[in-house]
Structure formats: C-alpha cells, structure tokens
PDB file of C-alpha atoms in Angstrom:
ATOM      1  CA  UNK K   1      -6.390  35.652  10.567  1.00  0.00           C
ATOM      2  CA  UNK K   2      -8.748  33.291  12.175  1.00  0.00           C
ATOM      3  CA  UNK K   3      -6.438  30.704  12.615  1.00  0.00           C
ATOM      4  CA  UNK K   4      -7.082  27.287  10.830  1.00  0.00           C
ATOM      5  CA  UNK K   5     -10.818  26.082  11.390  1.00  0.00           C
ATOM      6  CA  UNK K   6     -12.400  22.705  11.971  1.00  0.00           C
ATOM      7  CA  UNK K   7     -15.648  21.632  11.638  1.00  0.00           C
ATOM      8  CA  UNK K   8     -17.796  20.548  13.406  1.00  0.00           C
ATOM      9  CA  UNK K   9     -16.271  20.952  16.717  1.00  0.00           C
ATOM     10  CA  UNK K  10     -18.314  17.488  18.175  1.00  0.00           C
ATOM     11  CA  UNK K  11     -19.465  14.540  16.113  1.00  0.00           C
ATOM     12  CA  UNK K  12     -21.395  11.355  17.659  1.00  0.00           C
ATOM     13  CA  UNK K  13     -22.756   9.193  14.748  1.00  0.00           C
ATOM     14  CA  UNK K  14     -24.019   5.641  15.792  1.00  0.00           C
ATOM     15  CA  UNK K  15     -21.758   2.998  14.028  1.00  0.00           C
ATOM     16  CA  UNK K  16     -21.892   2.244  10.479  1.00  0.00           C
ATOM     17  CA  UNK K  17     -22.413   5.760   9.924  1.00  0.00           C
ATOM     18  CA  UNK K  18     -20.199   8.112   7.700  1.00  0.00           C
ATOM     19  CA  UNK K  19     -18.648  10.580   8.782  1.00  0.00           C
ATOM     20  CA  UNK K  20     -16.953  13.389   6.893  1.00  0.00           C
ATOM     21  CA  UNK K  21     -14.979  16.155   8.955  1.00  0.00           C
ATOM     22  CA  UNK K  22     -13.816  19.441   7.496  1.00  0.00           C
ATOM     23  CA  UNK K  23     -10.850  22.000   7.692  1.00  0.00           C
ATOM     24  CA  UNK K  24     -10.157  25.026   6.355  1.00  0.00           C
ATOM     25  CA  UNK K  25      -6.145  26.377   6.769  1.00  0.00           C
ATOM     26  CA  UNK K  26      -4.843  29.398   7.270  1.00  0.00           C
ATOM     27  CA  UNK K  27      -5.028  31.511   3.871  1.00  0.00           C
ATOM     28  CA  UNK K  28      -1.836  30.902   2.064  1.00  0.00           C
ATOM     29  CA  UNK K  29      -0.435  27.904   3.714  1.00  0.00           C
ATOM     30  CA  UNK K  30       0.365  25.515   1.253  1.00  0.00           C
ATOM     31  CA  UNK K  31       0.572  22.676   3.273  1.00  0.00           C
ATOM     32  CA  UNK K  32      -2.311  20.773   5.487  1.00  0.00           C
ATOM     33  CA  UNK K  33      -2.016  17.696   7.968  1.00  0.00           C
ATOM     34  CA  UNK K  34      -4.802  15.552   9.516  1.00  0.00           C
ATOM     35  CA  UNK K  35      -3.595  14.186  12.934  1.00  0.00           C
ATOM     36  CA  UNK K  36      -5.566  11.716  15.500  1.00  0.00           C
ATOM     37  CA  UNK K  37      -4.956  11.880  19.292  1.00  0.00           C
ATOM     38  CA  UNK K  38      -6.496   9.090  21.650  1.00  0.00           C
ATOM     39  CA  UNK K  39      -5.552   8.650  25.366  1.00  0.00           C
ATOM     40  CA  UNK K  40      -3.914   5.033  24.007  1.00  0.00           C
ATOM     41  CA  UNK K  41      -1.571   6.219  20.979  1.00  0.00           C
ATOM     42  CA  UNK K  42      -1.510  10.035  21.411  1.00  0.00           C
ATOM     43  CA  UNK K  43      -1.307  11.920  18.125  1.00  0.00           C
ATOM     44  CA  UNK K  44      -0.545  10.450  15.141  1.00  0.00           C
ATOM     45  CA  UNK K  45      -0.057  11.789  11.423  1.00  0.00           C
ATOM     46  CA  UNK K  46      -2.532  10.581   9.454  1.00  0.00           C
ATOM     47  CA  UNK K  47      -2.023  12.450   6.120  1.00  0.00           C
ATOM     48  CA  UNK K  48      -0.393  15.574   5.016  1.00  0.00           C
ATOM     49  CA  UNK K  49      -0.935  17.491   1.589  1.00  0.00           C
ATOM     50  CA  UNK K  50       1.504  19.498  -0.317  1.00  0.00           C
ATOM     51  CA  UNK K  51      -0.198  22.134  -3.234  1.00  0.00           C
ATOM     52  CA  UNK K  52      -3.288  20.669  -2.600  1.00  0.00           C
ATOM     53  CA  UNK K  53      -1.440  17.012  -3.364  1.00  0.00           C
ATOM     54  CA  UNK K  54      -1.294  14.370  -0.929  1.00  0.00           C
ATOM     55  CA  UNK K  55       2.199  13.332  -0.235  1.00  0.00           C
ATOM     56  CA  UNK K  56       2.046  10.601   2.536  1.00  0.00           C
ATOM     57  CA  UNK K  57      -1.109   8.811   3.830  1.00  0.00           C
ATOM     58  CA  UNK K  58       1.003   6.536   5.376  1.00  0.00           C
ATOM     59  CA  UNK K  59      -0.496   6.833   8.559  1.00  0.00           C
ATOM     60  CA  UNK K  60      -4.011   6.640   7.560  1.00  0.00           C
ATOM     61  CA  UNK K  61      -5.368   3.509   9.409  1.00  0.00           C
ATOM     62  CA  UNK K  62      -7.071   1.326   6.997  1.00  0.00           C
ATOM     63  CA  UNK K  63      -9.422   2.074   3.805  1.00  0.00           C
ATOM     64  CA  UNK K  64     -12.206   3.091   5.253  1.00  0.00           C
ATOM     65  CA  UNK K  65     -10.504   6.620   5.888  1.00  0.00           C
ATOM     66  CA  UNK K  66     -10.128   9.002   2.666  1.00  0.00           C
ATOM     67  CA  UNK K  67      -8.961  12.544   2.725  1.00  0.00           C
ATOM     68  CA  UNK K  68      -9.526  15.068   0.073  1.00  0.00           C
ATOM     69  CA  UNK K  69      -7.882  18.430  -0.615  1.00  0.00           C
ATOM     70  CA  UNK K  70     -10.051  20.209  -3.419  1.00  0.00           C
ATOM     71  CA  UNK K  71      -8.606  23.695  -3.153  1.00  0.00           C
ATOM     72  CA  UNK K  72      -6.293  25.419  -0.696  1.00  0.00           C
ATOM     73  CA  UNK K  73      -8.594  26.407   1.336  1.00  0.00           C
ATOM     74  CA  UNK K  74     -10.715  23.377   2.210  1.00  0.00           C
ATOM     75  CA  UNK K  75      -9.883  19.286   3.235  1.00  0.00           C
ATOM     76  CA  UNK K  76     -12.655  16.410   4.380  1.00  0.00           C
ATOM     77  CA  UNK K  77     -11.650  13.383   6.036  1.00  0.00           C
ATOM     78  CA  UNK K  78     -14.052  10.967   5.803  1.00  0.00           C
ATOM     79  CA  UNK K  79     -14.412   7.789   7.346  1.00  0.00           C
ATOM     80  CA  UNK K  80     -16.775   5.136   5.865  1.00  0.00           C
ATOM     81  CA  UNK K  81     -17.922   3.646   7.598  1.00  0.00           C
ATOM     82  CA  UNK K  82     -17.245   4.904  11.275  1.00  0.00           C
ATOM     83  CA  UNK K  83     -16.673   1.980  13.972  1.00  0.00           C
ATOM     84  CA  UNK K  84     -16.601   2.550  17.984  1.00  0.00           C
ATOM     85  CA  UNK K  85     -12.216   2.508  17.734  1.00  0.00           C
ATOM     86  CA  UNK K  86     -12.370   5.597  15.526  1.00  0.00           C
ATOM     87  CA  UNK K  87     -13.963   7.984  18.033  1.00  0.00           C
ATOM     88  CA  UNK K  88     -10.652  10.195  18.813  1.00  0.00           C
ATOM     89  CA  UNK K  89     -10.143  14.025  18.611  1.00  0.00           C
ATOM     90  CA  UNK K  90      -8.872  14.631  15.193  1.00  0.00           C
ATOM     91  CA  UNK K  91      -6.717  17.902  14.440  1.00  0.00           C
ATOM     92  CA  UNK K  92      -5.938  19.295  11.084  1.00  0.00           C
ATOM     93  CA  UNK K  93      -2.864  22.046  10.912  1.00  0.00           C
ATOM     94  CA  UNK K  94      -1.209  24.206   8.230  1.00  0.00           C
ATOM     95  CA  UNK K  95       1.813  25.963   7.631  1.00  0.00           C
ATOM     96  CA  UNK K  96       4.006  27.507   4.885  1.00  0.00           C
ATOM     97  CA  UNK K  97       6.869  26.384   4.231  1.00  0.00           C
ATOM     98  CA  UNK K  98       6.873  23.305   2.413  1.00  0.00           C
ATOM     99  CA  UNK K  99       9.702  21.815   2.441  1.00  0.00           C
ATOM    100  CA  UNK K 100      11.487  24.575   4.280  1.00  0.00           C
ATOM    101  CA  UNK K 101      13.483  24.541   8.157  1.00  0.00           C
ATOM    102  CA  UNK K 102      11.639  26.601   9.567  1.00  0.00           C
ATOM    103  CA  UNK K 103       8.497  25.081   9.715  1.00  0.00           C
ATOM    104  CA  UNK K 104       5.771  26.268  12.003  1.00  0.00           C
ATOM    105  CA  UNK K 105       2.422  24.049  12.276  1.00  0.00           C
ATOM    106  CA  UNK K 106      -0.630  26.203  13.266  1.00  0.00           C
ATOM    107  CA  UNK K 107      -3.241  23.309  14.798  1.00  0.00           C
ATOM    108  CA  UNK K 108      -7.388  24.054  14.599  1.00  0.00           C
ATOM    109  CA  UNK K 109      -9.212  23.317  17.890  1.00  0.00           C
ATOM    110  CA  UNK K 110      -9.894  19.770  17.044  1.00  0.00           C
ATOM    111  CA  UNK K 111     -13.018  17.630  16.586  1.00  0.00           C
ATOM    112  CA  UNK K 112     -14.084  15.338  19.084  1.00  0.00           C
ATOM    113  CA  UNK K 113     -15.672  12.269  17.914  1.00  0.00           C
ATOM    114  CA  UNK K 114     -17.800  10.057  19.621  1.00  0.00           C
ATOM    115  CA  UNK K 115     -18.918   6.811  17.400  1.00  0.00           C
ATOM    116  CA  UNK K 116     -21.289   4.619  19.331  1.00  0.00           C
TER     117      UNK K 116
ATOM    118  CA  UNK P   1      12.704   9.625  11.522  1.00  0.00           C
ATOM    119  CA  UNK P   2      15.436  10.005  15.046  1.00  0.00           C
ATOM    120  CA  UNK P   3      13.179   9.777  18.032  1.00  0.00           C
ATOM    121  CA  UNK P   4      12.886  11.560  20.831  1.00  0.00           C
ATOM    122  CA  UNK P   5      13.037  10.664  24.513  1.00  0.00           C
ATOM    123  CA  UNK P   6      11.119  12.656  27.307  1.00  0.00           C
ATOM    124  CA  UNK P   7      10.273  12.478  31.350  1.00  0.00           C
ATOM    125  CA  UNK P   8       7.022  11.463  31.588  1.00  0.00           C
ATOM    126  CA  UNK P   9       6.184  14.509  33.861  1.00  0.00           C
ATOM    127  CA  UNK P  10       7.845  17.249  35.457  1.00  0.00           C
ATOM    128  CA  UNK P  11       6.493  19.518  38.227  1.00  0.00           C
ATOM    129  CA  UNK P  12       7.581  23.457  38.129  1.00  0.00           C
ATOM    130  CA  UNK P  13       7.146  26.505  40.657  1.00  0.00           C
ATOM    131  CA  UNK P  14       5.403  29.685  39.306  1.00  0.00           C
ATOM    132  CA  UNK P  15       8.108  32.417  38.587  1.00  0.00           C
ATOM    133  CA  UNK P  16      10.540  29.909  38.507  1.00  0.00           C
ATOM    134  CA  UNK P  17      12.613  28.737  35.246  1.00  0.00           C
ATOM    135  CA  UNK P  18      11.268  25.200  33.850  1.00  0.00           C
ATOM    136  CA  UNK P  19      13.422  23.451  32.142  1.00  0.00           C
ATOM    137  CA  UNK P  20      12.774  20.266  30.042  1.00  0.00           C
ATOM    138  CA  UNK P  21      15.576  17.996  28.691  1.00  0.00           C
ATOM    139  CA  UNK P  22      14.991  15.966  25.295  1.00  0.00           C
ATOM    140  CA  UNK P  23      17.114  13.354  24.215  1.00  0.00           C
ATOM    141  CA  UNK P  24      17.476  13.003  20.643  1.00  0.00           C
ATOM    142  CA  UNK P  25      20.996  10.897  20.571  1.00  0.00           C
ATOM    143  CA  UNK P  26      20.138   9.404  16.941  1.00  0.00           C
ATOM    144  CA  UNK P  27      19.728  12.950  15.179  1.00  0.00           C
ATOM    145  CA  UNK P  28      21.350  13.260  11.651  1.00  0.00           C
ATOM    146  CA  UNK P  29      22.824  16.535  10.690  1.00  0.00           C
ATOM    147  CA  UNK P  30      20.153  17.752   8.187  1.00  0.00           C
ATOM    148  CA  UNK P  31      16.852  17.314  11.440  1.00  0.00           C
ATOM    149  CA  UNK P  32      15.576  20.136  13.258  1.00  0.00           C
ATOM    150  CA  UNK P  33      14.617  19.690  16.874  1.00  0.00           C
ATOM    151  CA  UNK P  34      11.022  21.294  17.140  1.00  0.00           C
ATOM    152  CA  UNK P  35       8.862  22.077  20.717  1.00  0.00           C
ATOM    153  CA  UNK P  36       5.420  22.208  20.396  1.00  0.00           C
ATOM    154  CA  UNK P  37       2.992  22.522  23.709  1.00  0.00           C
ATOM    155  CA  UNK P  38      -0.228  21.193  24.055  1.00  0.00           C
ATOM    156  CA  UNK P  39      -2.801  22.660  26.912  1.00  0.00           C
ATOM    157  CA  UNK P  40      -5.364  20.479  27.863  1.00  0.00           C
ATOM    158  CA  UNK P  41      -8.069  20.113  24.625  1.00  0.00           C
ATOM    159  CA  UNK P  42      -6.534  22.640  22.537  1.00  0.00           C
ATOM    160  CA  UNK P  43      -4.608  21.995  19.533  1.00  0.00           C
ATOM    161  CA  UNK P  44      -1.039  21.741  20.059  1.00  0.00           C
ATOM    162  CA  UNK P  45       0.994  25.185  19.575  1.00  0.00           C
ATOM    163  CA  UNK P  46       4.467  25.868  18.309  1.00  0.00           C
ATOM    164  CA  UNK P  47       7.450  26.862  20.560  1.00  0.00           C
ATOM    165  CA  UNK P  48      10.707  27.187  18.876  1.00  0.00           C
ATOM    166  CA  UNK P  49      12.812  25.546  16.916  1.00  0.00           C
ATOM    167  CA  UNK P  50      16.735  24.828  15.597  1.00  0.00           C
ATOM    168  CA  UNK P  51      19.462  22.961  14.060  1.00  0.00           C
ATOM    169  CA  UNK P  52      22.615  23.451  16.515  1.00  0.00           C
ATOM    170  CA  UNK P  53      22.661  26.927  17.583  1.00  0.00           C
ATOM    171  CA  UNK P  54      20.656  28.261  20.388  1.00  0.00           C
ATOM    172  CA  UNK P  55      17.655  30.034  19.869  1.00  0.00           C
ATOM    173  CA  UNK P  56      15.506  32.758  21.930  1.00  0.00           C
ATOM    174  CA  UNK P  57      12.115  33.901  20.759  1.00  0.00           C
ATOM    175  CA  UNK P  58       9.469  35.652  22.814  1.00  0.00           C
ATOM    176  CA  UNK P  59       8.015  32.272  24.613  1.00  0.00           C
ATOM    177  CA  UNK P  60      11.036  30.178  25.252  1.00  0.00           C
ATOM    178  CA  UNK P  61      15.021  29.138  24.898  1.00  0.00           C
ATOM    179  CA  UNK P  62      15.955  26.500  23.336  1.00  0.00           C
ATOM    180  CA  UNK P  63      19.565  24.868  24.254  1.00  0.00           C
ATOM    181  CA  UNK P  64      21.286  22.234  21.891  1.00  0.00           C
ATOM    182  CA  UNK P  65      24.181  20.346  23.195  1.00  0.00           C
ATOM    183  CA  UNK P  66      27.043  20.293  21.106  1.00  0.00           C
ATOM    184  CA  UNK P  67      26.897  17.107  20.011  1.00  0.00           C
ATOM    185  CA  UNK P  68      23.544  17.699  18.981  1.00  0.00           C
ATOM    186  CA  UNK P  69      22.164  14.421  20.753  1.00  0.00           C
ATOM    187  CA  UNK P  70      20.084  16.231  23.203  1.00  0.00           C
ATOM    188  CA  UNK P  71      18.449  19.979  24.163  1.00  0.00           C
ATOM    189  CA  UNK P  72      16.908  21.599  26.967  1.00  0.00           C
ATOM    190  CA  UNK P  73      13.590  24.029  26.175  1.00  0.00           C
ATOM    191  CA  UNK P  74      13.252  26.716  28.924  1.00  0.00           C
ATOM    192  CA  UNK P  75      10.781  28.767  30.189  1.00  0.00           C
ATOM    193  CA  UNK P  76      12.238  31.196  32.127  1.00  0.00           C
ATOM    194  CA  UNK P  77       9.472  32.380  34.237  1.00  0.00           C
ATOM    195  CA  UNK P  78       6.693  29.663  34.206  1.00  0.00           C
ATOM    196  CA  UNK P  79       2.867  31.108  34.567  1.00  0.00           C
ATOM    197  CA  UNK P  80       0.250  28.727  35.863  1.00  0.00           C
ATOM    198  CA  UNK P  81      -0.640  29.182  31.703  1.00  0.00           C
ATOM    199  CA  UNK P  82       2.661  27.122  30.837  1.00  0.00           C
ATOM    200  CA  UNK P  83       0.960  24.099  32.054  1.00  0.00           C
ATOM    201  CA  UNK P  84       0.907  21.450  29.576  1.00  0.00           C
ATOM    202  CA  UNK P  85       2.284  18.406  27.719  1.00  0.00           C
ATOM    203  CA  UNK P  86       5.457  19.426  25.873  1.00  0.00           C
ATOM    204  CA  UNK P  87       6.264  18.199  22.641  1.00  0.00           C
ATOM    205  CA  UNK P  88      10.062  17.377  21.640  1.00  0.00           C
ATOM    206  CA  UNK P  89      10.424  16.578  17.685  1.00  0.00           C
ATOM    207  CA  UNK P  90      12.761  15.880  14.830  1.00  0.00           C
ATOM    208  CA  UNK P  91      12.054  16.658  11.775  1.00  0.00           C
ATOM    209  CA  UNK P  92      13.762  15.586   9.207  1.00  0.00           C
ATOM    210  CA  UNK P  93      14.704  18.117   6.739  1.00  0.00           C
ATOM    211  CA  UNK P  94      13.066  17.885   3.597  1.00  0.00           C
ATOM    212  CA  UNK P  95       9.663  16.588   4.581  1.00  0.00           C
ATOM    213  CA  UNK P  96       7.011  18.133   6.204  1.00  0.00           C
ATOM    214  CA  UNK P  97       6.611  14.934   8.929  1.00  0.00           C
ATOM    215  CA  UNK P  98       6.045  16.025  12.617  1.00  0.00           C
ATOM    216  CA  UNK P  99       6.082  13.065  14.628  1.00  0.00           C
ATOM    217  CA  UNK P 100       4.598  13.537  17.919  1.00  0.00           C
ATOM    218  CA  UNK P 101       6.343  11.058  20.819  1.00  0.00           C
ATOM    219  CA  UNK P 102       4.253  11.280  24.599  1.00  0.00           C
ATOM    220  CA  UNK P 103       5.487  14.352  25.887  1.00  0.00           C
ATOM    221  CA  UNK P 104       6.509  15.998  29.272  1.00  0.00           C
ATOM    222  CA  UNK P 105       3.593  16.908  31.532  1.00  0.00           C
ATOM    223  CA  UNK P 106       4.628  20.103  32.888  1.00  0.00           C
ATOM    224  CA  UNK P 107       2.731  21.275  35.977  1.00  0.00           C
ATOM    225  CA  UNK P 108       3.165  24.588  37.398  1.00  0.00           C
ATOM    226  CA  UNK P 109       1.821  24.888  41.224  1.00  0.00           C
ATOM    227  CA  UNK P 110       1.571  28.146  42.828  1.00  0.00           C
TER     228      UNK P 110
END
C-alpha cells in the first residue's frame, strides 16, 4: 500500500486566497484525521471522520476552515480565505479501527503551507 | 482527555538502551497509553501501545507501572535513525482522539 497520500506536498498562496488541501487514506481505513503542527502549538486535531462522517471538528480554528469527506478514499480541507497565521504543515492520517483499542494512526508526509 | 507529562529532551548513546519515562498520573481505567515518534518533517509514526500489561513489538517495549500513572518506552539498542521527538498519549477508549502533548527530543550521538 502506498501509505496515506497528501496533496500537494507545498502550498504558498498570497493572503485572501483559498486554499483547498487533499488526502487520500489508506484503502479500507474507515477513519481519517486532519492535524496542524506549528513550531508555537505543535500538532493539534483539527477534525476526524468516522464512515465518511465527521464526528468532532472541535478543533477546527474558526469558520473559515471546512473539511469534507465525500467517499472513503478522498478528504479536502479548505480554508477560505487563507491569512499569514494559517501557514503550518498540515497532516492527515487513517486507521481502522474505529472505535477499537488498538488503534494505529498511519500519518501522510504532510503539506507545508506558506500564506503570505 | 488525562494528559501526559514528558522531559523536554533526552540525549542517548548509539547501541545503548533509551529509555523515556511518561507520566500519565490522571489515567482512567478504560485509556490506552500510545507512543508515536516523529523524525524531523515526516509525519509522525506509531510505536506501541497498551492498557496495563507490558508490551514488546519489533521497534520498542513499552513498561506500565502498576498503578498505571506512568510508563517507560524503550529502545533497546538506539540507531542514529531513533532520533526524534517522542510522542506519549492517552487515548481514551471509545473515541478515536489522539492528543499530541510536546514530546521528548531524543538525540542519539555516536
């Protein structure tokens, strides 16, 4: 399996911009999680889907962020519009085992965005 | 969600055993304590896991006191390669939340 896959792998976008990043899990994984990591609050759940639902967005930052999980195999995040404080790497992972103990998170590379 | 307390950094000779202490002391019965390593600019990468036994897989051991309020993950011959922040986590059984705290910076020196 290729592991989970992010793209694109580096974004800069000029601010105001929209920005919509994309991961694809690992086939048969049934559950997906958007995380942001930034020198200042290190990674942080943003979202995480269950089934294709979304089941706590508690962490996502304000309304300008949206995430979307249309199938299993495929989630956006999209952030509308972008400002300087969003640029972070953001990681999406998938495992599964729902709801299960022993639940192993495989992470994608990460993509690293620059809004200026 | 219990938290988890790390050192900040730890240093570690090549071929020699690291091992990293977490303190969870507010850990309910049902939460797993999960390690999760992150080398610099990849995505972070599971360990091991486990409720209150001790557990051995292929890349690590992971001790749980009996009281459950801390554990120890070790790596019992560290590689220049097991240089990284290490991740300590609860989870909290029923939910699919991994909370990520700040780590230990683990630095293996030949």
């Amino acid at each position: 399996d290729a592991g989970v896959i992010q793209s694109p792998r580096h974004e800069v976008t000029e601010m105001g911009q929209e920005v919509t990043l994309r991961c694809k899990p690992i086939s048969g994984h049934n559950s997906l999680f958007w995380y942001r990591q930034t020198m200042m609050r290190g990674l942080e759940l943003l979202i995480y889907f269950n089934n294709n639902v979304p089941i706590d967005d508690s962490g996502m930052p304000e309304d300008r962020f949206s995430a979307k999980m249309p199938n299993a195999s495929f989630s956006t995040l999209k952030i509308q519009p972008s400002e300087p404080r969003d640029s972070a790497v953001y990681f999406c992972a998938s495992s599964d085992t729902g709801f299960g103990p022993s639940m192993k998170a495989f992470f994608g590379q990460g993509t690293r965005l620059t809004v200026v | 969600d219990a938290k988890t307390t790390q050192p900040t950094s730890m240093d570690c000779a090549e071929g020699r055993a690291a091992n990293l202490p977490c303190n969870h002391s507010t850990i309910s019965g049902n939460e797993y304590v999960y390690w999760y390593r992150q080398i610099h600019s990849q995505g972070p990468q599971y360990i091991i896991h486990g409720l209150k036994n001790n557990e051995t897989n292929e890349m690590a051991s992971l001790i749980i006191t009996e009281d459950r309020k801390s554990s120890t993950l070790i790596l019992p011959h560290a590689t220049l390669r097991d240089t990284a922040v290490y991740y300590c986590i609860v989870r909290v059984g029923g939910t699919d939340k991994l909370i990520f705290g700040t780590g230990t910076r683990l630095q293996v020196f030949p």
